[in-house]
mmCIF file of C-alpha atoms in Angstrom:
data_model
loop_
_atom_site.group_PDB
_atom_site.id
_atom_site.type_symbol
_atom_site.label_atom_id
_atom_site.label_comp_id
_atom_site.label_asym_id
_atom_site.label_seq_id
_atom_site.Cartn_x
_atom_site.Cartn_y
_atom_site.Cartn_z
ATOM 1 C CA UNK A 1 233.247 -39.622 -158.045
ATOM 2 C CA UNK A 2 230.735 -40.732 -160.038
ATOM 3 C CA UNK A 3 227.509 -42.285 -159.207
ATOM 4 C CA UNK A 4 227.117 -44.699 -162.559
ATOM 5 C CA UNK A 5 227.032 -44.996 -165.941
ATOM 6 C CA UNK A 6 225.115 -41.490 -167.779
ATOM 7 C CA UNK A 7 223.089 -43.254 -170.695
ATOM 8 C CA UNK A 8 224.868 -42.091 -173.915
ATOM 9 C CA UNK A 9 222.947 -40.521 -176.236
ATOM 10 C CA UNK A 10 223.237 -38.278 -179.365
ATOM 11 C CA UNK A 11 222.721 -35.253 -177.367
ATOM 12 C CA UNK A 12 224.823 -36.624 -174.771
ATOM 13 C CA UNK A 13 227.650 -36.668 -177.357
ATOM 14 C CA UNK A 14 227.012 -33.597 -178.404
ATOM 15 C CA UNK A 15 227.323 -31.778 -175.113
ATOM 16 C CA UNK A 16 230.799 -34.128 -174.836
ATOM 17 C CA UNK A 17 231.681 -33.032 -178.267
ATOM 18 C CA UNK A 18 230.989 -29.531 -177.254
ATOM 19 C CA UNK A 19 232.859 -29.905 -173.862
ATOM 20 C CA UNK A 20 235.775 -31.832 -175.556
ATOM 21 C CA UNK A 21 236.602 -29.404 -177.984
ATOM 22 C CA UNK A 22 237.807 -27.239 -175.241
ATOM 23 C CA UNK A 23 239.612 -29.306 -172.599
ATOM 24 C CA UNK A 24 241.492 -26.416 -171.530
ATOM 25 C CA UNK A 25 238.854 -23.523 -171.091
ATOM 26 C CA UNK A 26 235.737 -24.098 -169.304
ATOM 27 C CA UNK A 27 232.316 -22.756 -170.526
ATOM 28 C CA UNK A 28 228.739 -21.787 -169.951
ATOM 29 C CA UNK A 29 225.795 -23.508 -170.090
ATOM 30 C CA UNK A 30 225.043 -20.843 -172.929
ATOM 31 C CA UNK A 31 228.039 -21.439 -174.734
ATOM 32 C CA UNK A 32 227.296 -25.016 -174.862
ATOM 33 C CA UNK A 33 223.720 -24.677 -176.089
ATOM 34 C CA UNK A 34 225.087 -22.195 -179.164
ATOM 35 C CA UNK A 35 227.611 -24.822 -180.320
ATOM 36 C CA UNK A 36 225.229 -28.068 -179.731
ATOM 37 C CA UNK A 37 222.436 -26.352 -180.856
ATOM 38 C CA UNK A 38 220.423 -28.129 -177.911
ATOM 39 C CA UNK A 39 217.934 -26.633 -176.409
ATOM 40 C CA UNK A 40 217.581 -25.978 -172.574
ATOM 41 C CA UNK A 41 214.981 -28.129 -172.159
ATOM 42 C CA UNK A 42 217.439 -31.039 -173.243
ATOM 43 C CA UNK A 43 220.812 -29.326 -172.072
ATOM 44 C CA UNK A 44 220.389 -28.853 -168.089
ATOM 45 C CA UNK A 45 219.327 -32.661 -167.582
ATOM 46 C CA UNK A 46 222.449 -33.588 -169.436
ATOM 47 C CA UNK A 47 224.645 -31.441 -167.987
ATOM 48 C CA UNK A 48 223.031 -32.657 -164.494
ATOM 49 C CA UNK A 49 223.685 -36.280 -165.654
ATOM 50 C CA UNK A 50 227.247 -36.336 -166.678
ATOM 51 C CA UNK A 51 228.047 -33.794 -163.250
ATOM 52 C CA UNK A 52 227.047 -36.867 -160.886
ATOM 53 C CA UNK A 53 228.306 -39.557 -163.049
ATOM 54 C CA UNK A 54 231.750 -37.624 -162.465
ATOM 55 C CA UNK A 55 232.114 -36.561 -166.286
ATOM 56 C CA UNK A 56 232.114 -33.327 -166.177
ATOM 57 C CA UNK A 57 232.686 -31.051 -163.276
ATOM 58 C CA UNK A 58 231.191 -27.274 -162.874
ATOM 59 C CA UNK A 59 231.796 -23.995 -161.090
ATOM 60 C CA UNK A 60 231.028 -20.144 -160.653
ATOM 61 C CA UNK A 61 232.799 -17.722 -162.624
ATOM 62 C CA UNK A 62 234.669 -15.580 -160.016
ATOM 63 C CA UNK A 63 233.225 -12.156 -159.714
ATOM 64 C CA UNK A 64 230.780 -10.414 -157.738
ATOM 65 C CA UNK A 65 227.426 -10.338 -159.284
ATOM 66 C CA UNK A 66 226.999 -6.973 -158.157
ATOM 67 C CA UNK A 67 230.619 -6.285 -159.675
ATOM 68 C CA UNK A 68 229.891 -7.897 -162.956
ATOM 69 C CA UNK A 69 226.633 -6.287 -163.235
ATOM 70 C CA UNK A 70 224.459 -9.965 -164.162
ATOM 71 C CA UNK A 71 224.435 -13.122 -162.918
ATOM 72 C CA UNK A 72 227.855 -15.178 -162.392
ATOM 73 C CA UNK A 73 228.097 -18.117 -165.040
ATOM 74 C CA UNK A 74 228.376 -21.529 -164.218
ATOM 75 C CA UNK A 75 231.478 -23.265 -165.856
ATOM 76 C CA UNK A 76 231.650 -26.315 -167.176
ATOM 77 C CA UNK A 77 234.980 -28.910 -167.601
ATOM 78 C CA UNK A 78 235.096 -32.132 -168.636
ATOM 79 C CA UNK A 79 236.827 -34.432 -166.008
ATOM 80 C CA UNK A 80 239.699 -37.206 -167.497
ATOM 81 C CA UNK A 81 237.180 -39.704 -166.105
ATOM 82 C CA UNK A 82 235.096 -38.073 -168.741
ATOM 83 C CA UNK A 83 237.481 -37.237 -171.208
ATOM 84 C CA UNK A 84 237.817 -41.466 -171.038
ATOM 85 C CA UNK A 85 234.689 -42.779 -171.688
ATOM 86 C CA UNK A 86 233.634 -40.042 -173.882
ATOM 87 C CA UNK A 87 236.648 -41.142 -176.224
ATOM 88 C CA UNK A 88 235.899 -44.638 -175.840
ATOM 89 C CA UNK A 89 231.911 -43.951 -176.324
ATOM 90 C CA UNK A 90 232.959 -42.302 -179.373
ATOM 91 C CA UNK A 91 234.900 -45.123 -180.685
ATOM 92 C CA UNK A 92 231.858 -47.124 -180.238
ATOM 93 C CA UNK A 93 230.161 -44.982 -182.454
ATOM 94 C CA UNK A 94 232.212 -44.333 -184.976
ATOM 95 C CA UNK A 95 233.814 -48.125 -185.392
ATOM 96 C CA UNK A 96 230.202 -49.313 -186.738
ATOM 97 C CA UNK A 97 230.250 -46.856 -189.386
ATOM 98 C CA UNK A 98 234.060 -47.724 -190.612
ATOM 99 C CA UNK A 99 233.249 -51.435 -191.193
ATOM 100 C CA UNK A 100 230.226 -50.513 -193.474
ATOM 101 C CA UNK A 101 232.096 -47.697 -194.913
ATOM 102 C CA UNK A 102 234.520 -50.582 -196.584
ATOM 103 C CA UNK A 103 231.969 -53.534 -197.417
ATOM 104 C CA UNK B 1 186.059 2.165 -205.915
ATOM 105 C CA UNK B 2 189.336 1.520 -206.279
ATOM 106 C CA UNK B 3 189.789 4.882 -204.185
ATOM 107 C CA UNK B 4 188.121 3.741 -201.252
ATOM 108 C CA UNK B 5 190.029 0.458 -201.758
ATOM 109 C CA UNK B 6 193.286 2.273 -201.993
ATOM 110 C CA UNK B 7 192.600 4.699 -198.704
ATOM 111 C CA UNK B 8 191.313 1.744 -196.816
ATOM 112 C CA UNK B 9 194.773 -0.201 -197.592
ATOM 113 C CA UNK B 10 196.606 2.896 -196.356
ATOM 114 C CA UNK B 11 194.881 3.308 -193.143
ATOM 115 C CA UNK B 12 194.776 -0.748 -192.310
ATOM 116 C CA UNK B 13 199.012 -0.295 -192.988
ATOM 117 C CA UNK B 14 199.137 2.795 -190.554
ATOM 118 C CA UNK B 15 197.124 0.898 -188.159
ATOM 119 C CA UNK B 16 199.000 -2.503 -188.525
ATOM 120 C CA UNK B 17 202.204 -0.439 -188.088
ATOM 121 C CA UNK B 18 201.161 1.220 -184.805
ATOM 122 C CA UNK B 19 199.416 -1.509 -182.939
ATOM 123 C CA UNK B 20 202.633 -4.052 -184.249
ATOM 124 C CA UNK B 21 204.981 -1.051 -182.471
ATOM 125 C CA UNK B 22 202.626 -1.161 -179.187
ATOM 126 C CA UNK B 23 202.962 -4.623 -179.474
ATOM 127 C CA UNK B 24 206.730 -4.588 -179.687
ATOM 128 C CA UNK B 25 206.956 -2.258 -176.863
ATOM 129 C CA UNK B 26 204.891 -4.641 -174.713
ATOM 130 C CA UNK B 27 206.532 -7.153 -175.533
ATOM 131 C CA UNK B 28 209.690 -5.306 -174.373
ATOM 132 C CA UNK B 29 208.315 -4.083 -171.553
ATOM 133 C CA UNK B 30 206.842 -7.423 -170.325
ATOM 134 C CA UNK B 31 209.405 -10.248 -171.159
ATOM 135 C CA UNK B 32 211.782 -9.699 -168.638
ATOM 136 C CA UNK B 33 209.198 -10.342 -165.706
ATOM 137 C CA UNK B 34 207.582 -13.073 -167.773
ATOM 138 C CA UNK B 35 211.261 -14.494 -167.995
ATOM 139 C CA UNK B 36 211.995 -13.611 -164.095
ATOM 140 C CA UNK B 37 208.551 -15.810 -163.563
ATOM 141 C CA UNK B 38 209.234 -19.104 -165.545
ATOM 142 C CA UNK B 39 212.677 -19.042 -164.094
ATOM 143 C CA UNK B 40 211.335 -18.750 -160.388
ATOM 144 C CA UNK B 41 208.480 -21.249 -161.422
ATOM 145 C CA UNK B 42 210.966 -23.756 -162.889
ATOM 146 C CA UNK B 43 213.470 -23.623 -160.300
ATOM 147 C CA UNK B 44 210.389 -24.388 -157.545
ATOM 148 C CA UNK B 45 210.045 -27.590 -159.516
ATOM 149 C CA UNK B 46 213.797 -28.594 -159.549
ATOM 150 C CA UNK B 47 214.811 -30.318 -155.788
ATOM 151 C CA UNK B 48 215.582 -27.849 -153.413
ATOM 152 C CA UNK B 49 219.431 -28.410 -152.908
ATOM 153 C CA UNK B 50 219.180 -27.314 -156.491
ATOM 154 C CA UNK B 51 216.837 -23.890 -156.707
ATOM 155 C CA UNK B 52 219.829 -21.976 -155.494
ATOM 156 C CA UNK B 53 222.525 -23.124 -158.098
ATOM 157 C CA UNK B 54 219.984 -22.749 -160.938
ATOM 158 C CA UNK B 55 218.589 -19.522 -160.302
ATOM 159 C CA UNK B 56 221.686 -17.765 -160.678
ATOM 160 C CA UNK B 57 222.993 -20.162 -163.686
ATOM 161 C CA UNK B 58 219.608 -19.876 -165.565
ATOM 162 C CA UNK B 59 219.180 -16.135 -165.327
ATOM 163 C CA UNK B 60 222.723 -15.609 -166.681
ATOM 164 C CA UNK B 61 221.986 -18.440 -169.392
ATOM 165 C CA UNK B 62 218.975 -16.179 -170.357
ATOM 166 C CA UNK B 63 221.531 -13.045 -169.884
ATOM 167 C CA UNK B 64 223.535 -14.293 -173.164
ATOM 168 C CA UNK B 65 220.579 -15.054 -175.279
ATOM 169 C CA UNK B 66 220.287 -12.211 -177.655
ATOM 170 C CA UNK B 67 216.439 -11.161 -178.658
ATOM 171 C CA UNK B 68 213.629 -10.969 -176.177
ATOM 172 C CA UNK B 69 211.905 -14.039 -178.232
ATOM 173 C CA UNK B 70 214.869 -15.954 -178.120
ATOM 174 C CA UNK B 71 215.055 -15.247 -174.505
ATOM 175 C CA UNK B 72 211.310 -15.929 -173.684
ATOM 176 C CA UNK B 73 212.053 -19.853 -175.606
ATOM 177 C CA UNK B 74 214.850 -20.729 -173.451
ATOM 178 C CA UNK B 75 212.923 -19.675 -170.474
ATOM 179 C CA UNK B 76 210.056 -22.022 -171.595
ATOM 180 C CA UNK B 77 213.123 -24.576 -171.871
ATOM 181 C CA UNK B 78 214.034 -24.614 -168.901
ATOM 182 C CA UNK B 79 210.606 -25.583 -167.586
ATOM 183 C CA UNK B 80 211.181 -28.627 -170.009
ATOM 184 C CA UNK B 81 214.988 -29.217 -168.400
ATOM 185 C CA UNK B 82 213.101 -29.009 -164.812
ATOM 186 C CA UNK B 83 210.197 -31.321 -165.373
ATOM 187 C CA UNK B 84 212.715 -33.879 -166.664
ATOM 188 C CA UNK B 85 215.290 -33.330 -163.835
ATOM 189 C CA UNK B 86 212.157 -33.606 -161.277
ATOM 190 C CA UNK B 87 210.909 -36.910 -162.855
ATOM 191 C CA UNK B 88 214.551 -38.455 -162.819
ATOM 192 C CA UNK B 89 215.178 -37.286 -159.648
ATOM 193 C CA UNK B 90 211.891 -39.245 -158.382
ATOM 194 C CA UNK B 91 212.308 -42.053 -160.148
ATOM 195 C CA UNK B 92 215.818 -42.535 -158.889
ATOM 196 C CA UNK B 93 214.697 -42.018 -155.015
ATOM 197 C CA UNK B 94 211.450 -44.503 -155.822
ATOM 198 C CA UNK B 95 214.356 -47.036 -156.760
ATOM 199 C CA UNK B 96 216.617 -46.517 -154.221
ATOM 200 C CA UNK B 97 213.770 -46.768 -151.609
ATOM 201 C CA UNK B 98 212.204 -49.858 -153.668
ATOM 202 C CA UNK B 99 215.371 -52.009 -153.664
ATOM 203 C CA UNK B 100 216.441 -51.207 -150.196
ATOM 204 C CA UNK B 101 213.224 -53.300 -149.141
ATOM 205 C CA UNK B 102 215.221 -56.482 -150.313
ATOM 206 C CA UNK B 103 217.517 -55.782 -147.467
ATOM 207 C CA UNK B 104 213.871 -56.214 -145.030
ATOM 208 C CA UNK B 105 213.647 -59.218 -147.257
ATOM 209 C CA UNK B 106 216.637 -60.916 -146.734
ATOM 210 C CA UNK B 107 216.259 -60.092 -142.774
ATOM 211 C CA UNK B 108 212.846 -61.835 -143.444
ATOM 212 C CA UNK B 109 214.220 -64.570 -144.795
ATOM 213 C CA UNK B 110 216.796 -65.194 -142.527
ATOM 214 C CA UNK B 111 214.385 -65.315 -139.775
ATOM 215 C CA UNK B 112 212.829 -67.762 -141.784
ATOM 216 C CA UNK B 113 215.667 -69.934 -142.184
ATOM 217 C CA UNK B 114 216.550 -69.871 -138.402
ATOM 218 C CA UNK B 115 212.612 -70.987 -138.124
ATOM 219 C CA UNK B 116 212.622 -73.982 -140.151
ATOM 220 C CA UNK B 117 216.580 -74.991 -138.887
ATOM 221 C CA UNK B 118 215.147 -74.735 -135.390
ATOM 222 C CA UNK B 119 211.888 -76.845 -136.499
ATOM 223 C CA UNK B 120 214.175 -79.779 -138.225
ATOM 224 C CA UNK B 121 216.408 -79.921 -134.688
ATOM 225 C CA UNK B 122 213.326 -81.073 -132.827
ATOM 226 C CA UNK B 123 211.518 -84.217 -133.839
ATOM 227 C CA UNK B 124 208.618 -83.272 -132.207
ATOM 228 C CA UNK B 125 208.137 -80.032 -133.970
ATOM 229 C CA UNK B 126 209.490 -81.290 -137.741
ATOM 230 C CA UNK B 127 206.158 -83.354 -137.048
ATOM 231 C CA UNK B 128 203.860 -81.002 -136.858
ATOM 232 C CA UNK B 129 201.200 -79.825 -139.860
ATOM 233 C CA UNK B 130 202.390 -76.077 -139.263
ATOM 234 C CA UNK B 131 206.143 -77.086 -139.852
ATOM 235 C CA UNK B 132 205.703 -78.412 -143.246
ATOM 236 C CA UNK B 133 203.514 -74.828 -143.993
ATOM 237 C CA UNK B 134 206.727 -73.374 -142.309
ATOM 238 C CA UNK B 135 209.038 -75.007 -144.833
ATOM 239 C CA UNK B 136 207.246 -74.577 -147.999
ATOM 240 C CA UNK B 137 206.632 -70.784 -147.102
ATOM 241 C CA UNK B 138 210.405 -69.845 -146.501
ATOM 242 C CA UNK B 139 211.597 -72.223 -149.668
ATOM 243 C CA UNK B 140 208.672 -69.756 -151.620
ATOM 244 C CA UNK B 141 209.658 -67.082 -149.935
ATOM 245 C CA UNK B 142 213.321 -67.262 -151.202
ATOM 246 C CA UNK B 143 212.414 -67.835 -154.489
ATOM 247 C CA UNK B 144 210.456 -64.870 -154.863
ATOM 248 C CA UNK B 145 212.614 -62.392 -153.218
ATOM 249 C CA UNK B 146 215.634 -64.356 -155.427
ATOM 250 C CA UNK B 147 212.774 -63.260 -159.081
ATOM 251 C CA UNK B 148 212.534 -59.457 -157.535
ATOM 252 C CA UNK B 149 216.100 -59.092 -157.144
ATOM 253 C CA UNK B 150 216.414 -60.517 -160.490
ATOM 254 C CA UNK B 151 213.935 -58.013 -161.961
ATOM 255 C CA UNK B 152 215.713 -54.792 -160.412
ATOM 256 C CA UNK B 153 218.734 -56.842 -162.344
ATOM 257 C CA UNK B 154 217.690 -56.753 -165.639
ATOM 258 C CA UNK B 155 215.115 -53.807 -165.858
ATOM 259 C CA UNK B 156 217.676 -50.911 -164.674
ATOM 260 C CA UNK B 157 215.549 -48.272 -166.410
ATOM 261 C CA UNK B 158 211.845 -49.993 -165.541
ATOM 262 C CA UNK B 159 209.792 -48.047 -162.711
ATOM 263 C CA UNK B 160 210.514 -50.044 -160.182
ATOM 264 C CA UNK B 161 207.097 -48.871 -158.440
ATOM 265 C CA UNK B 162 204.971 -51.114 -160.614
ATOM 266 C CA UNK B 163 207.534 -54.081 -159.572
ATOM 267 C CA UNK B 164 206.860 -53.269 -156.081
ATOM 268 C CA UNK B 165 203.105 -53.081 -156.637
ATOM 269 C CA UNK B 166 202.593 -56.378 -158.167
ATOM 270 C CA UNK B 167 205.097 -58.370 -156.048
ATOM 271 C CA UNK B 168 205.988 -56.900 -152.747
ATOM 272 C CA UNK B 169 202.368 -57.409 -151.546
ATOM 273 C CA UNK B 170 202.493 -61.334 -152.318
ATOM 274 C CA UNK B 171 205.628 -61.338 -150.679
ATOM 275 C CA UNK B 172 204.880 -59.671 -147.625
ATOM 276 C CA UNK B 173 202.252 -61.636 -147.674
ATOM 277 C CA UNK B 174 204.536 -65.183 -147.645
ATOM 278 C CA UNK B 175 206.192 -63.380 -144.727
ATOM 279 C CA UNK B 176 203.515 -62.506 -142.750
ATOM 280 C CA UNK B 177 202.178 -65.944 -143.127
ATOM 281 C CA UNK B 178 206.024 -67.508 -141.478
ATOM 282 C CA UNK B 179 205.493 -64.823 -138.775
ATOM 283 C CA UNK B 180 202.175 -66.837 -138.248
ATOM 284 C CA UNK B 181 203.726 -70.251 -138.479
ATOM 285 C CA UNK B 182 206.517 -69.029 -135.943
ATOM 286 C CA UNK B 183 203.528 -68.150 -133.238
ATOM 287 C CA UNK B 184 201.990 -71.459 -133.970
ATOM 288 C CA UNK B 185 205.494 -73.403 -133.461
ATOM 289 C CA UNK B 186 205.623 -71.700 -130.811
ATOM 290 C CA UNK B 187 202.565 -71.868 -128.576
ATOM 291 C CA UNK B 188 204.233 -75.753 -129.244
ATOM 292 C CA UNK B 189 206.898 -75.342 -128.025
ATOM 293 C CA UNK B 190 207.578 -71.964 -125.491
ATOM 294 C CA UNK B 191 211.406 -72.398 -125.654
ATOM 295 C CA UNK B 192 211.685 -71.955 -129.237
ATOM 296 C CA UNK B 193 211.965 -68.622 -129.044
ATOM 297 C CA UNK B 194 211.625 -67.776 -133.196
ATOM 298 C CA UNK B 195 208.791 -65.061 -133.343
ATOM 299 C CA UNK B 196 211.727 -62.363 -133.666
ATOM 300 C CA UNK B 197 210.258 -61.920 -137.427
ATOM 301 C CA UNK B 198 211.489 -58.941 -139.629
ATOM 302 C CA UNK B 199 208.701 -58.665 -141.900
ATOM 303 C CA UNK B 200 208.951 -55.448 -144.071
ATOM 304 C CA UNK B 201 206.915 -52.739 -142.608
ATOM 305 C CA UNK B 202 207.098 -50.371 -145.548
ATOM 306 C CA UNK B 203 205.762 -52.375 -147.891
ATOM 307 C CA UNK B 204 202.270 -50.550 -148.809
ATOM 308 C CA UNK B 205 198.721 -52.655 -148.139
ATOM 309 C CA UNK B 206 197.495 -53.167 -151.568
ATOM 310 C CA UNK B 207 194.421 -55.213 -151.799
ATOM 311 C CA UNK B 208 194.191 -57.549 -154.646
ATOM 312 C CA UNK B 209 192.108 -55.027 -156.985
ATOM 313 C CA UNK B 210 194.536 -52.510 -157.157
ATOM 314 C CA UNK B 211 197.753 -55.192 -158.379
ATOM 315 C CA UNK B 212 194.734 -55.757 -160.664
ATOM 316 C CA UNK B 213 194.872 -52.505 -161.878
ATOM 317 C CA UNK B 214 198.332 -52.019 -162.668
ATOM 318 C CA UNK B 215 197.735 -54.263 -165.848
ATOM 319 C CA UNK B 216 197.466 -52.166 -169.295
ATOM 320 C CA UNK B 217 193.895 -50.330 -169.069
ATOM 321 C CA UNK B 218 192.973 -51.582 -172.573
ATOM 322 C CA UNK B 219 193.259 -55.376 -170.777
ATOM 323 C CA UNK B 220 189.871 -57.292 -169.782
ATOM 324 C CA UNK B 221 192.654 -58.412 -167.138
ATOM 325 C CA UNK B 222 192.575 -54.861 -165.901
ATOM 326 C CA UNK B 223 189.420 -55.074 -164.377
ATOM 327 C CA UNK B 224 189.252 -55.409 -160.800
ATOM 328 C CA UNK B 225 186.388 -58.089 -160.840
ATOM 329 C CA UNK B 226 185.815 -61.171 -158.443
ATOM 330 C CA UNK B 227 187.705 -63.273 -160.702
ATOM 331 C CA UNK B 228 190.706 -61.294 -160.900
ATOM 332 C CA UNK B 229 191.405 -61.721 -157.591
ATOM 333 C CA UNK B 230 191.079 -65.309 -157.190
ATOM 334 C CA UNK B 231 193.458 -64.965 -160.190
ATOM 335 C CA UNK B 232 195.943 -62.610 -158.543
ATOM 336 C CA UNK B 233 195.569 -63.991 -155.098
ATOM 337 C CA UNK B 234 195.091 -67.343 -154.999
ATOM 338 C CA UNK B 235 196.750 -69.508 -158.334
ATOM 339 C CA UNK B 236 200.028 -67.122 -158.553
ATOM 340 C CA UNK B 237 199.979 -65.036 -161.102
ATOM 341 C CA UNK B 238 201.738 -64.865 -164.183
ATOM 342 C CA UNK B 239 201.343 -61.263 -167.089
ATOM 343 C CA UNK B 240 202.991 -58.599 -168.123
ATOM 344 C CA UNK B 241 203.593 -55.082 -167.171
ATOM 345 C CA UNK B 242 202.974 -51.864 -168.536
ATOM 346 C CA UNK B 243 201.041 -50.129 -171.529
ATOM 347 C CA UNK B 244 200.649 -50.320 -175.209
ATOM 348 C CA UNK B 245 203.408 -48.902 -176.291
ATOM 349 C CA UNK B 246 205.972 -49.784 -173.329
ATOM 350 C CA UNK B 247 208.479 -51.993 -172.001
ATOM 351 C CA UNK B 248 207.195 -55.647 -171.040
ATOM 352 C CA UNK B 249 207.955 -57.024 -168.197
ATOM 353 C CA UNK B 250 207.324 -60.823 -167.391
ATOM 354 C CA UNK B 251 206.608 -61.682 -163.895
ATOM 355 C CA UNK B 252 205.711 -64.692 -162.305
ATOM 356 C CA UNK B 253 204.518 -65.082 -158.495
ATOM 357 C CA UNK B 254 204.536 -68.456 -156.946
ATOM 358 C CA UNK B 255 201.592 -68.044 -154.155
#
């Protein structure tokens, strides 16, 4: 479980975003940086964020490296307990924007 | 004229052309190590129950980045991602260590408290000069441990270093002067048996002169001149913390 509350941010969203839009698969660090654009400067501290706040939960690819001839991946998956407070997080962001849209 | 122009154009083009080629094949040749090295380099800054895990992930990470530039700039990311973990990761222990000292507090002031209950049960010792000193010290004491629990409360994201450089040393202080009041009581009186103080060992010795200097550097306050200290030391202090630029916090000591 989670230690805390990550601080939600527009990059943090994105990574969510990113995560969110493919509950069912998990991917690489890699992966996530092509679709955020985010750099890896910004990415890895994220990703290390939300993994002990209990948001998002990683692994190694299965494989050998010496099999797969590189480096195993690490996956990422967002957790329900992230899945959760990145929807509500998002309805926080996007609820401001509705009430201005109709004054 | 225009000759010479036109052959000196031809041969700077040839020449460009071959040294950009040697270049690129330097380049080539190089990048990979240069990438192995800011990997290893960024990884040693990273905490060690870490270095493994991100060795591996980073050099595939690097693996699917096509281009040897585009490689090379994600490798001079992740130096970025590991400075920032490091400095979170510090921070966080600084905090956790910082706010366990309230528990030595709280054993502090429980001592205290047993002090000045045991003082008001005897008539003889409720009498004495080093009682009332007693009294006033743990109701201080309190107070301030009740304002530094208060400012670990509200300022989640402040370093909670400069908290525990401006008031842990008064406060240790406060307890160090019960601990002295409990000898006295008890040189009194040999049956109270209330030395059994818990004042907070791990509390660094700051002298005056350096909570002086953990004011902004553009502040005349900064100084750490006679004055100050009488300031600091002796009237309680009241300011705020940090630079131009950051986060405020008020503070108040009562001394």
């Amino acid at each position: 479980m989670g230690t805390g509350q990550p601080r939600i941010t527009t990059q943090t969203l994105k990574v969510l975003g990113a995560l969110m839009s493919r509950t069912q698969d998990e991917i690489s660090g890699a992966e996530i940086a092509r679709s955020t654009k985010l750099a890896s400067g910004t990415l890895y501290p994220i990703l290390i964020r939300l993994e002990e706040a209990g948001w998002v939960e990683s692994r190694w690819e299965i494989g050998d490296p010496h099999e797969l001839g590189r480096p195993r991946r690490r996956l990422y998956q967002v957790t329900g307990l992230g899945l959760r407070r990145a929807r509500s997080a998002f309805r926080e962001l996007v609820l401001p924007v509705k009430e201005f849209a109709w004054r | 004229m225009a000759l010479i122009t036109g052959i000196g154009l031809i041969v700077a083009s040839i020449l460009t052309g071959v040294l950009s080629r040697i270049l690129a094949e330097e380049m080539d040749a190089w990048t990979p190590s240069i990438i192995r090295s800011l990997i290893k380099f960024a990884v040693g800054r990273l905490p060690e129950h870490q270095h493994e895990r991100f060795e591996e992930e980073w050099r595939s990470h690097v693996d699917e980045v096509p281009g040897q530039v585009g490689k090379l700039f994600v490798a001079v990311g992740f130096l970025i991602a590991a400075y920032r973990v490091t400095l979170s990761d510090r921070r966080r222990r600084a905090r956790e260590r910082d706010v366990s000292l309230l528990v030595q507090f709280d054993e502090a002031l429980f001592s205290g408290t047993t002090l000045v209950n045991l003082i008001e049960s005897d008539d003889y010792l409720a009498s004495l000069e080093t009682a009332d000193q007693a009294r006033l010290l743990v109701s201080k004491l309190r107070e301030n441990r009740n304002r530094l629990a208060a400012l670990y409360a509200a300022h989640p994201d402040a370093r909670p270093t400069l908290i525990v450089k401006l008031l842990h040393p008064g406060i240790a202080r406060q307890c160090a002067a019960i601990s002295h009041a409990a000898k006295q009581i008890q040189e009194f009186s040999p049956e109270c048996h209330c030395v059994n103080q818990a004042c907070p060992t791990v509390v660094p010795r700051r002298d005056l002169t350096t909570i002086a200097r953990v004011r902004p550097p553009s502040s005349p306050a900064n100084r750490p001149t006679p004055a100050n200290c009488v300031r600091f030391g002796e009237t309680g202090r009241t300011g705020r913390l940090g630079g131009s630029g950051t986060r405020k916090i008020q503070f108040e000591l009562s001394c």
